[in-house]
Short mmCIF file of C-alpha atoms in Angstrom, two decimals:
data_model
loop_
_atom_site.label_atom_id
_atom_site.label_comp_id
_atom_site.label_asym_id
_atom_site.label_seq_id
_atom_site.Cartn_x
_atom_site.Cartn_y
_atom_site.Cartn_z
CA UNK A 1 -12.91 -1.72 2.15
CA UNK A 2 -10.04 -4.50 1.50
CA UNK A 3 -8.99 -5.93 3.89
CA UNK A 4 -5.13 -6.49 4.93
CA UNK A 5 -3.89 -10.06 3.20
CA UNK A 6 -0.64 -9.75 4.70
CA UNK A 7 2.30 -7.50 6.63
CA UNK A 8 6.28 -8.28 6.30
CA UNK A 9 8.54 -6.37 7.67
CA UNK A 10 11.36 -5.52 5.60
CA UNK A 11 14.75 -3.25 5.81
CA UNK A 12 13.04 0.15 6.91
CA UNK A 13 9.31 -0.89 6.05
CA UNK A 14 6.50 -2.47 7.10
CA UNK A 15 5.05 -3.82 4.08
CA UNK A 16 0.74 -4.06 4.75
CA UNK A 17 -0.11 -5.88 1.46
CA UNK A 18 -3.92 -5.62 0.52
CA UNK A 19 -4.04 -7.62 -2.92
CA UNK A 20 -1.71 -10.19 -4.43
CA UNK A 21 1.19 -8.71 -6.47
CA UNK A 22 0.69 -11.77 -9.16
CA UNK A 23 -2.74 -9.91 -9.96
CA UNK A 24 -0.91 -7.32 -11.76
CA UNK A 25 0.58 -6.41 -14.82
CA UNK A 26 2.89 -3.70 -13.91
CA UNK A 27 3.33 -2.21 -10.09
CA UNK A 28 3.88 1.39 -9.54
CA UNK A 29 5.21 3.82 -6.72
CA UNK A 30 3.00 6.86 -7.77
CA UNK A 31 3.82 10.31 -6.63
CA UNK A 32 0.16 11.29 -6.75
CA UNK A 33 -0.53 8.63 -3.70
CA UNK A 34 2.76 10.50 -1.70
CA UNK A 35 -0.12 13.22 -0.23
CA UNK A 36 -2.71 10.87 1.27
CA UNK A 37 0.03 8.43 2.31
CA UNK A 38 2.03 11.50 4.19
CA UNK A 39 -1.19 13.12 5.46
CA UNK A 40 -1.43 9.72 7.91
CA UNK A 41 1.61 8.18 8.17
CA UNK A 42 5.03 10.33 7.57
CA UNK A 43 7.49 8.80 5.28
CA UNK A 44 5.13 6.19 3.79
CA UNK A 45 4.50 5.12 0.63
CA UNK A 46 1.70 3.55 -1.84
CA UNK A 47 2.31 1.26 -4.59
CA UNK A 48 -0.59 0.54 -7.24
CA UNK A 49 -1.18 -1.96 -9.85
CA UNK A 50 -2.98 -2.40 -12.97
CA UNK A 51 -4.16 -5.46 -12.88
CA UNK A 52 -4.26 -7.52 -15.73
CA UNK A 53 -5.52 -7.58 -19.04
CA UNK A 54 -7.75 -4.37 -17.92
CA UNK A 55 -7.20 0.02 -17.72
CA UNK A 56 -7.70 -0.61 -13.85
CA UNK A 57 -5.13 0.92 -11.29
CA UNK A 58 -5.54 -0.78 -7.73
CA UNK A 59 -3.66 -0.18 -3.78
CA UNK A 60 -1.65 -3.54 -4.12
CA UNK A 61 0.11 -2.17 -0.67
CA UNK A 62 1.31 0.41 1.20
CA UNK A 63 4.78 1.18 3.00
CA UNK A 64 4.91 2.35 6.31
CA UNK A 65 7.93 3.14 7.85
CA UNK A 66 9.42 0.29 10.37
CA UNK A 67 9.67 2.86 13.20
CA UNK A 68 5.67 2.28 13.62
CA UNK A 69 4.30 -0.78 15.52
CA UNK A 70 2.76 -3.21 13.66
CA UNK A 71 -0.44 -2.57 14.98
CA UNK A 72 -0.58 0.92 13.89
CA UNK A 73 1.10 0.41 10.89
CA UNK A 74 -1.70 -1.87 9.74
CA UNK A 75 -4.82 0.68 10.80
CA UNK A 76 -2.66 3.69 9.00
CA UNK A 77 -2.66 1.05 6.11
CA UNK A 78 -6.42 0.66 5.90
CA UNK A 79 -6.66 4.76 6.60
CA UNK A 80 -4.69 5.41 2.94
CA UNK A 81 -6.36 3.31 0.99
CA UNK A 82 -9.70 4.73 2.15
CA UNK A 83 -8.93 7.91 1.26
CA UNK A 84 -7.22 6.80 -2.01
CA UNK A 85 -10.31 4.40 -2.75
CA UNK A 86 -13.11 6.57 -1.35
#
């Protein structure tokens, strides 16, 4: 399991980042991720990565709405990416 690196709060996010953005190539918002993201956390959101110079997709971070305490908005993190992951 990855652990959480980091957790801003932005506009209407918290944003739980799990690896650093600079390990990527390209960063993506992918609708695929939209069901496991909604199934804990309404209105969140996943963005992957393929990290660099490999075919690799990664959780970079995960949005979840600002309306959730931190707290909770870090353990509905971690709950996405282990169903994405596992």
């Amino acid at each position: 399991m990855t652990d959480v690196q980091k957790l801003e709060t932005e506009d209407q996010y918290h944003h739980v980042r799990f690896r650093a953005p600079d390990r990527f190539d390209e960063i993506r918002t992918p609708d695929w991720a939209k069901n496991a993201a909604e199934s804990v956390s309404e209105g969140s959101e996943v963005r992957t990565g393929k990290v660099k110079d490999g075919d690799d997709w990664e959780v970079e971070s995960v949005l979840i709405p600002k309306e959730v305490d931190e707290d909770e908005a870090r353990s509905d993190a971690k709950q996405i990416v282990e169903k994405i992951e596992s």
